[in-house]
PDB file of C-alpha atoms in Angstrom:
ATOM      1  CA  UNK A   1      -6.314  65.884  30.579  1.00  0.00           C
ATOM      2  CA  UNK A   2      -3.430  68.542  29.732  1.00  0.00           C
ATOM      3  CA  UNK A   3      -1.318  68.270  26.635  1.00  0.00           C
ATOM      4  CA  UNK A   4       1.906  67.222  28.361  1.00  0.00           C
ATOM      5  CA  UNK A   5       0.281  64.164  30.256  1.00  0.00           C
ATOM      6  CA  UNK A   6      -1.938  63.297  27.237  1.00  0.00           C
ATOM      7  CA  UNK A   7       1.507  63.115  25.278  1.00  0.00           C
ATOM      8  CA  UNK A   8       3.504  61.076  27.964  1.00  0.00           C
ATOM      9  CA  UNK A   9       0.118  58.154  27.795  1.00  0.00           C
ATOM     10  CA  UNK A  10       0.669  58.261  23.724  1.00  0.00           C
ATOM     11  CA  UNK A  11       4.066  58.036  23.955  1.00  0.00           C
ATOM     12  CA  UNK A  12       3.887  55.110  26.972  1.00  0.00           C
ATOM     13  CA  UNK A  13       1.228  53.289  24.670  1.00  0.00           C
ATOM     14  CA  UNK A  14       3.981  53.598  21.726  1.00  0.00           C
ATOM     15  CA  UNK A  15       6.772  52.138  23.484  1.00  0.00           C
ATOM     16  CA  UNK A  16       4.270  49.184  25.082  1.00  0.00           C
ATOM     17  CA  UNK A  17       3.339  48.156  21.603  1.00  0.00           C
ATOM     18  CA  UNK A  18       7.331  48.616  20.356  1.00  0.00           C
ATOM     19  CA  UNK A  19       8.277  45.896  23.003  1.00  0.00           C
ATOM     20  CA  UNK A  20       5.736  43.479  22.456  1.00  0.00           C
ATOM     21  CA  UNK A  21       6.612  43.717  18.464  1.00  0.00           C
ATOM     22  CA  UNK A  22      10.357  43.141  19.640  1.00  0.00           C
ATOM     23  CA  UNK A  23       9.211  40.201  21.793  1.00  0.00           C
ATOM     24  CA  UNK A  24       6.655  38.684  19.243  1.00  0.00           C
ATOM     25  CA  UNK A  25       9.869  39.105  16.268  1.00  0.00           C
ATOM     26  CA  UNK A  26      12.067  37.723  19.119  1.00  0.00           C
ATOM     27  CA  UNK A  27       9.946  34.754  19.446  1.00  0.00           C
ATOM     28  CA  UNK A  28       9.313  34.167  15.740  1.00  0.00           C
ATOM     29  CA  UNK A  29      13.896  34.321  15.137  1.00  0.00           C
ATOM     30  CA  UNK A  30      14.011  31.936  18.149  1.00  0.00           C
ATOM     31  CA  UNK A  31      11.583  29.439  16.998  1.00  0.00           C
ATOM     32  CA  UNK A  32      12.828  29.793  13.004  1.00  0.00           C
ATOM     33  CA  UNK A  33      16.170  29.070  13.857  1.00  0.00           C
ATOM     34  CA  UNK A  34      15.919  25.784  16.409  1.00  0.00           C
ATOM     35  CA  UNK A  35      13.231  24.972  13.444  1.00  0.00           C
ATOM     36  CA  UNK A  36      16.340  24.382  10.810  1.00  0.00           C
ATOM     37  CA  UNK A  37      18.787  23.860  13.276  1.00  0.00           C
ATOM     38  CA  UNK A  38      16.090  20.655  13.521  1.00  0.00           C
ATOM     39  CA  UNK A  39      16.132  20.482   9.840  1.00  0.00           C
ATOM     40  CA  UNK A  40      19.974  20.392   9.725  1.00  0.00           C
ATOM     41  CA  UNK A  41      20.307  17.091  11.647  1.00  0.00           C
ATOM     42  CA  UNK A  42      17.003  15.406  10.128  1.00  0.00           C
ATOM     43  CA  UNK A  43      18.974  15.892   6.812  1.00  0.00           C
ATOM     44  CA  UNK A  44      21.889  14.855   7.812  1.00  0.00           C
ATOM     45  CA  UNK A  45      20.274  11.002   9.572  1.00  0.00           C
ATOM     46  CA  UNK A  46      18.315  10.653   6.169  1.00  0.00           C
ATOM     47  CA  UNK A  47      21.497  11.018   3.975  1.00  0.00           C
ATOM     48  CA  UNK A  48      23.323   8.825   6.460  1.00  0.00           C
ATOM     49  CA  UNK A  49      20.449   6.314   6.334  1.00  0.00           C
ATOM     50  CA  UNK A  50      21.693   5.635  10.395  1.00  0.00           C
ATOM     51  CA  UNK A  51      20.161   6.269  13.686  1.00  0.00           C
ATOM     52  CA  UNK A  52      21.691   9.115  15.173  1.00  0.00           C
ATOM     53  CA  UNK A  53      24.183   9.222  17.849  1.00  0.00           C
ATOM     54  CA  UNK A  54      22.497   9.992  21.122  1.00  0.00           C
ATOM     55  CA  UNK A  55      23.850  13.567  21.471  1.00  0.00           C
ATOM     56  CA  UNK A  56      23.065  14.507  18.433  1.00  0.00           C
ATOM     57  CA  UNK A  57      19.713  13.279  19.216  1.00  0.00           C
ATOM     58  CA  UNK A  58      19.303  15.211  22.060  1.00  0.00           C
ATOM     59  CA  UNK A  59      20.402  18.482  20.412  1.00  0.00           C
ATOM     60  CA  UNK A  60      18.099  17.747  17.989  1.00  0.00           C
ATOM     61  CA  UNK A  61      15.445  17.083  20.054  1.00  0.00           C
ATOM     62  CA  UNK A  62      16.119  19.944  22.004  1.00  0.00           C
ATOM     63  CA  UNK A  63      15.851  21.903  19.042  1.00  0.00           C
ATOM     64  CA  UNK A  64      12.707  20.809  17.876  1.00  0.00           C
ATOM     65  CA  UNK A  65      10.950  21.438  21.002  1.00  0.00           C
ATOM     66  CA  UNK A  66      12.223  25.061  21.361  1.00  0.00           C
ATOM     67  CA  UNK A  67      10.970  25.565  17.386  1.00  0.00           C
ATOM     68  CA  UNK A  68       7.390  24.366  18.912  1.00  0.00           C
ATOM     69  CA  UNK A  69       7.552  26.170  22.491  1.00  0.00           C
ATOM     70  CA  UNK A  70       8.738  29.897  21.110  1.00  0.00           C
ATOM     71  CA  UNK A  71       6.797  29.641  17.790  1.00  0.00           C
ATOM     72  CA  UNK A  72       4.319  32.800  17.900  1.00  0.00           C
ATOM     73  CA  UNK A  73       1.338  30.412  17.373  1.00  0.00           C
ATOM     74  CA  UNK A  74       0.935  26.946  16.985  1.00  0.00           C
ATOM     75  CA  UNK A  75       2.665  25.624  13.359  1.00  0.00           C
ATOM     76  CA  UNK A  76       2.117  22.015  11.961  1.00  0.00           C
ATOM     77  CA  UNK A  77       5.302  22.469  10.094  1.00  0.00           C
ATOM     78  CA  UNK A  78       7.038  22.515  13.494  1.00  0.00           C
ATOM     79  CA  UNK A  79       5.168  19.860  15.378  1.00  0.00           C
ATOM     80  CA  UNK A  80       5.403  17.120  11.769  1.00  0.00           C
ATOM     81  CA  UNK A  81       9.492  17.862  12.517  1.00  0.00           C
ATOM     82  CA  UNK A  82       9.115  17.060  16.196  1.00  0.00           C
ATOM     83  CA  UNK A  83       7.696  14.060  15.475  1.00  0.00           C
ATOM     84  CA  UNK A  84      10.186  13.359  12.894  1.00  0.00           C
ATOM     85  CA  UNK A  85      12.941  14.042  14.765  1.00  0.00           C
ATOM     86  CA  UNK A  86      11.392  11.897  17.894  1.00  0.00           C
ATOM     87  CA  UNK A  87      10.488   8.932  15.551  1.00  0.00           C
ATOM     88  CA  UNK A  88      13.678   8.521  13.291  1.00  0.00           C
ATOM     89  CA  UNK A  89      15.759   7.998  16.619  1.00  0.00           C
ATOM     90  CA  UNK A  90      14.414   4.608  17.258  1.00  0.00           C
ATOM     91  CA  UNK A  91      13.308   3.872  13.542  1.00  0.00           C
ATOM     92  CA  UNK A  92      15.150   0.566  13.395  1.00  0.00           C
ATOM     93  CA  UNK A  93      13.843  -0.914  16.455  1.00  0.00           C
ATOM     94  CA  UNK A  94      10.811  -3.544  16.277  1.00  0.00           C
ATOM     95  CA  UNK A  95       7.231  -2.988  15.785  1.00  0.00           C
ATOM     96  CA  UNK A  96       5.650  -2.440  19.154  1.00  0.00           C
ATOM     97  CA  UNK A  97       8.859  -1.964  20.803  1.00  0.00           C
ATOM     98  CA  UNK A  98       7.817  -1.584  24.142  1.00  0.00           C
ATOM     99  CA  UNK A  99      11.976  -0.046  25.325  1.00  0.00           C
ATOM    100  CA  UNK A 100      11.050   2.929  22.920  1.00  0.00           C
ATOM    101  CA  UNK A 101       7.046   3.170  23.021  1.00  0.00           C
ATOM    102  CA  UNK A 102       7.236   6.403  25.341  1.00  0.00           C
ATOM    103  CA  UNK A 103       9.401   8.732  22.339  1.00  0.00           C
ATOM    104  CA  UNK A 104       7.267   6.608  19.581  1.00  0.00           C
ATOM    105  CA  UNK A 105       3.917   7.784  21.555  1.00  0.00           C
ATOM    106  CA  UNK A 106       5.229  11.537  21.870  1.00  0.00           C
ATOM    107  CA  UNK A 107       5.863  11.544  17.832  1.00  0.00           C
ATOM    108  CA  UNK A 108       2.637  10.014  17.718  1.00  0.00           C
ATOM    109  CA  UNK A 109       0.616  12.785  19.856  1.00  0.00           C
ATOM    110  CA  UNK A 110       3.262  15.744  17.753  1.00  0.00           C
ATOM    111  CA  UNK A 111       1.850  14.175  14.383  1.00  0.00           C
ATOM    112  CA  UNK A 112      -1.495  14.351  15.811  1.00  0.00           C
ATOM    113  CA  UNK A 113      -1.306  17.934  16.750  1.00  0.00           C
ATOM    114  CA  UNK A 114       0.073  18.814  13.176  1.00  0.00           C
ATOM    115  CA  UNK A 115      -2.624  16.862  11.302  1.00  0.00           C
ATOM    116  CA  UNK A 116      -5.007  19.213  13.707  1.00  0.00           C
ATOM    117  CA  UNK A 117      -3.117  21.978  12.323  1.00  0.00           C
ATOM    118  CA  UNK A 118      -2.725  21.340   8.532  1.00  0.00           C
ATOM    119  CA  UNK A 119      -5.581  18.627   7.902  1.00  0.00           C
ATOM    120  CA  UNK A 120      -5.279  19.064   4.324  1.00  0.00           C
ATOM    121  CA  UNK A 121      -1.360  18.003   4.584  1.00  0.00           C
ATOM    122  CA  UNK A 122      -1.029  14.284   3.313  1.00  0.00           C
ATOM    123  CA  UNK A 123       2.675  14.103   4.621  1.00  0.00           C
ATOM    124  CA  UNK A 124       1.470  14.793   8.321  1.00  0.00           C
ATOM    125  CA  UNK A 125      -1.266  12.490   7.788  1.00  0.00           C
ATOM    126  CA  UNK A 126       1.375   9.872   6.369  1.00  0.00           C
ATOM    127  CA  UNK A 127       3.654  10.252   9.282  1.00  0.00           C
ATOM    128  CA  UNK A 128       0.861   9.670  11.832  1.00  0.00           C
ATOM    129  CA  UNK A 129      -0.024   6.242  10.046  1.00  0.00           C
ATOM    130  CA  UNK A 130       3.845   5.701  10.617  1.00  0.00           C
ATOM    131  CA  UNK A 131       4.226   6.138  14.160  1.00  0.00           C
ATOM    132  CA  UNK A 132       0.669   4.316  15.148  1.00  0.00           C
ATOM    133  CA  UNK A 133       2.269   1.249  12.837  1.00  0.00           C
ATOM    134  CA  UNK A 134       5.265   1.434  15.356  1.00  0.00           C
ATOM    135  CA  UNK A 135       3.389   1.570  18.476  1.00  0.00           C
ATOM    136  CA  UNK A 136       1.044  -1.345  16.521  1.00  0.00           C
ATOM    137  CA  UNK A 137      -2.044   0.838  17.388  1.00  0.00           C
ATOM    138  CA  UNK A 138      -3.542  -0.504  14.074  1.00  0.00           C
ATOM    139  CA  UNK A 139      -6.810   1.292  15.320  1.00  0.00           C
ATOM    140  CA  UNK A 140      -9.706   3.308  13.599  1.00  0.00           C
ATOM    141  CA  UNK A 141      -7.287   6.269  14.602  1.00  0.00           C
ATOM    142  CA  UNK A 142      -4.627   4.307  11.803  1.00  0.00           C
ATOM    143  CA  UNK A 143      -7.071   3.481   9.493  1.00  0.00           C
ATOM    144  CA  UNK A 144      -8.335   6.759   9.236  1.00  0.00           C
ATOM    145  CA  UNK A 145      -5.166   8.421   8.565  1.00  0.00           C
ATOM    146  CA  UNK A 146      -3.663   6.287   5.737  1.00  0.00           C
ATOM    147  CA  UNK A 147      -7.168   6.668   4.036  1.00  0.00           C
ATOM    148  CA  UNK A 148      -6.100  10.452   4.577  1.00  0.00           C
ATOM    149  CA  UNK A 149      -2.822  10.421   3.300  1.00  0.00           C
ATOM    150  CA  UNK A 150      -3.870   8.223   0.265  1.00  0.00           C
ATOM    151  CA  UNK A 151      -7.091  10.233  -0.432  1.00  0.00           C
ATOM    152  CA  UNK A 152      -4.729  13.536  -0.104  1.00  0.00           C
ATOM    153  CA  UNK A 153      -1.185  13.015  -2.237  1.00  0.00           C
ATOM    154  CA  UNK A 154      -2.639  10.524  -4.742  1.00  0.00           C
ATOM    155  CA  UNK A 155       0.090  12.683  -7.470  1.00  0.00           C
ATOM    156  CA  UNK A 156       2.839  12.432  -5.018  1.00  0.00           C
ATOM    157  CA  UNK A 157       5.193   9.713  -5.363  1.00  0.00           C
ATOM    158  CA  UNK A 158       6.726   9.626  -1.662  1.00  0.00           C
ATOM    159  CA  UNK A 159       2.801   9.466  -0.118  1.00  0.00           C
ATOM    160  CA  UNK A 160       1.947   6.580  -2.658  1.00  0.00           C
ATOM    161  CA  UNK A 161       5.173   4.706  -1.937  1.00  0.00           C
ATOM    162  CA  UNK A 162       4.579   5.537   1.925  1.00  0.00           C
ATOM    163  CA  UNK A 163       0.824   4.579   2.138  1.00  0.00           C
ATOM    164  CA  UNK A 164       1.996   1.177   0.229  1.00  0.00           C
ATOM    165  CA  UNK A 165       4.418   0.311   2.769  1.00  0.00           C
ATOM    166  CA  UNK A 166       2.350   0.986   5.952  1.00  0.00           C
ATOM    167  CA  UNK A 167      -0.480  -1.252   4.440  1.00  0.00           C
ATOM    168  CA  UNK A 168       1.602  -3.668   3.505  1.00  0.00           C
ATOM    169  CA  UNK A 169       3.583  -3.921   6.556  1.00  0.00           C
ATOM    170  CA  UNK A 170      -0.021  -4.102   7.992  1.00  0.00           C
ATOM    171  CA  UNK A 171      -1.857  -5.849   5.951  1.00  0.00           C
ATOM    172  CA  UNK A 172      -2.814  -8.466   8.262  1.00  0.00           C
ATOM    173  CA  UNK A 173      -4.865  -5.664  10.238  1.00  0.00           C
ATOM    174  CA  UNK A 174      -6.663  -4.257   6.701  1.00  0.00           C
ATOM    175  CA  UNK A 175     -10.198  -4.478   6.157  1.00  0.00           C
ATOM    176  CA  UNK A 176     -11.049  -4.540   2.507  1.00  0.00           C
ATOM    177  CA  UNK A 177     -10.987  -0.971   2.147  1.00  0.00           C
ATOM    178  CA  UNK A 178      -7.723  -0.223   3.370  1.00  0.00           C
ATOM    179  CA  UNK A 179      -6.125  -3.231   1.610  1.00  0.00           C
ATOM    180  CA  UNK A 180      -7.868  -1.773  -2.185  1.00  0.00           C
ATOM    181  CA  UNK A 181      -6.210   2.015  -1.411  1.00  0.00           C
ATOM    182  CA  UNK A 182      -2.661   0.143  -0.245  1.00  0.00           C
ATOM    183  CA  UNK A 183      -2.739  -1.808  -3.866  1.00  0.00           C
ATOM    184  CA  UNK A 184      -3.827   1.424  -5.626  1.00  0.00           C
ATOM    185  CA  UNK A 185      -1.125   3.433  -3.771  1.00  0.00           C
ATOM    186  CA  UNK A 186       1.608   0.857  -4.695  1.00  0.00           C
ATOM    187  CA  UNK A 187       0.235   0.710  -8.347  1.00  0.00           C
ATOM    188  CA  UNK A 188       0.507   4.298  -8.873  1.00  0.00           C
ATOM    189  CA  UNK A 189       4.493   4.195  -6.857  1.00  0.00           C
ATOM    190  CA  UNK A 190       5.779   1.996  -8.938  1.00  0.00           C
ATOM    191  CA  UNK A 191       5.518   4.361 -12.217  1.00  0.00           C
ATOM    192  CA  UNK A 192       6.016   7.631 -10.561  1.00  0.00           C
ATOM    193  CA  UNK A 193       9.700   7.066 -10.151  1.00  0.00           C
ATOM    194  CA  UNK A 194      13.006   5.189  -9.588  1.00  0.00           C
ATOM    195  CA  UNK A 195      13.131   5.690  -6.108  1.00  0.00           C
ATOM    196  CA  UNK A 196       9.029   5.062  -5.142  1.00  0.00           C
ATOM    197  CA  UNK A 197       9.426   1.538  -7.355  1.00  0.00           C
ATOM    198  CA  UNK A 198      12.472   0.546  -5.186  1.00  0.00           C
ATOM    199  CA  UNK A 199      10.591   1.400  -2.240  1.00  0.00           C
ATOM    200  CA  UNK A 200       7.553  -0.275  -3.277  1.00  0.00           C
ATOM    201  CA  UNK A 201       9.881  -3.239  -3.895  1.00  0.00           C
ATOM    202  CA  UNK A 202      11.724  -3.159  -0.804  1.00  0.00           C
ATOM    203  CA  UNK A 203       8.331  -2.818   1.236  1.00  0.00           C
ATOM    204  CA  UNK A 204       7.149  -5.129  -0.163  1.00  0.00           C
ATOM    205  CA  UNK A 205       9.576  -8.302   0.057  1.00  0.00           C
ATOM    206  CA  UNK A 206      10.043  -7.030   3.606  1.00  0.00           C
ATOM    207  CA  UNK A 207       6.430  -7.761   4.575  1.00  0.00           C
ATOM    208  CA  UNK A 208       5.840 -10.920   2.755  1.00  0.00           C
ATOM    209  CA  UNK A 209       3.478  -9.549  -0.174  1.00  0.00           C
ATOM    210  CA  UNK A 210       5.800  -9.498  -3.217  1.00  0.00           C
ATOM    211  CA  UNK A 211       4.354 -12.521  -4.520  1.00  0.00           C
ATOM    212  CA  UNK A 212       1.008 -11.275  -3.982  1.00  0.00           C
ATOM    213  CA  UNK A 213       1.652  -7.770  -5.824  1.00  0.00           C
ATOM    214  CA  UNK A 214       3.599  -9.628  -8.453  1.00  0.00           C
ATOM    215  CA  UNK A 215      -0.170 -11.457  -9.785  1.00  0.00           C
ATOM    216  CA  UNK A 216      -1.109  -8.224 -10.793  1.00  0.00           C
ATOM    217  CA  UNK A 217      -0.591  -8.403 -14.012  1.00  0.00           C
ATOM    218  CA  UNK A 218       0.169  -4.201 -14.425  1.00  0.00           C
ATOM    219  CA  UNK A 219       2.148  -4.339 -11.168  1.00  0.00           C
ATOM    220  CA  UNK A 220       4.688  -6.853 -12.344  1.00  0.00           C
ATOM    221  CA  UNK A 221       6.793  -5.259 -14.922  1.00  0.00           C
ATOM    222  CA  UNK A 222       7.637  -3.036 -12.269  1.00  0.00           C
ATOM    223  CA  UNK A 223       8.453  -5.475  -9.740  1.00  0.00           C
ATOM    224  CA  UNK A 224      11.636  -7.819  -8.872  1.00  0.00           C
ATOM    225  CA  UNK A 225       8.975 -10.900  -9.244  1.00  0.00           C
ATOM    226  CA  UNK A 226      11.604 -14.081  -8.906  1.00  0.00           C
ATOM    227  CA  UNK A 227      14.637 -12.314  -7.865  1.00  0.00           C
TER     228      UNK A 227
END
């Protein structure tokens, strides 16, 4: 091989590599950016306390997706806000809501792909016992991810008060396993702070179980027992 060709391969090689570093940083800007632009409207819904508006949902969700598809390799961050985005459009609608099962079941399959991803992530884990609660898949599949979630943010305040409202919301479904870490979870909630006791609270008048919380004799300072 002469000099001159054996310089026009390195320099071919060079260039091959600079372009797929330009299309790999390409990628990672274009997935980043619909990843917040995601974040942006998930924000704004939570502050708003609201369903979204159905374009915003769409951008949103149109968002999300891109974050997923042009991410350089498979992220649980970006699949948990998929299914956050997909699942907080139809959050007020009934349990096993059959007009709005197909977006619950696609959060449900994007929080099962980023509990794949991040298995040691309680908040994933959480989020999956969520969206099976809305489809009312109260399987092994849902009891094995709110043991998950409890077993994994037992310190964190927004698992404990979200483990304690799934179980209670489906308590009926329990065995006596699940129904000990839901009590546990909404014992430790209700001292972590102001907003995890209101939620506890909320949860559980909404599901029929305050009374039944409120004969535990270190649950009840911390609950509105005959309000």
């Amino acid at each position: 091989m002469s000099a001159g060709l054996g310089r026009r391969l390195a320099g071919a090689v060079l260039v091959a590599a600079g372009l797929g570093l330009a299309f790999l940083a390409t990628r990672m800007v274009v997935a980043g950016i619909a990843y917040q632009q995601a974040g942006v409207f998930l924000a704004d819904w939570e502050k708003k306390g609201v369903p979204p508006h159905p374009k915003a949902a769409r951008l949103a969700t149109a968002s999300a997706r891109r974050a997923v598809e042009w991410a350089v390799s498979p992220s649980g961050r970006y699949f948990e806000r998929l299914g956050l985005v997909l699942q907080w459009q139809h959050y007020r609608a009934p349990l096993g809501a059959a007009h709005v099962a197909p977006i619950r079941r696609e959060a449900r399959r994007a929080f099962l792909r980023a509990t794949d991803l991040r298995p040691q992530w309680p908040d994933a884990w959480l989020h999956l016992a969520y969206s099976k609660l809305y489809l009312l898949e109260l399987d092994a599949e849902f009891d094995d991810a709110l043991s998950r979630a409890a077993a994994l943010g037992p310190w964190r305040a927004h698992i404990n008060a979200g483990v304690a409202e799934v179980g209670l919301l489906a308590w009926p479904s329990l065995d006596a396993e699940g129904r000990d870490l839901t009590l546990q979870a909404a014992s430790r909630a209700l001292t972590q702070s102001d907003w995890s006791r209101r939620k506890v609270n909320v949860a559980a008048r909404h599901a029929g179980k305050l009374e039944m919380l409120c004969r535990d004799e270190a649950m009840r300072p911390h609950l509105n027992c005959g309000r």
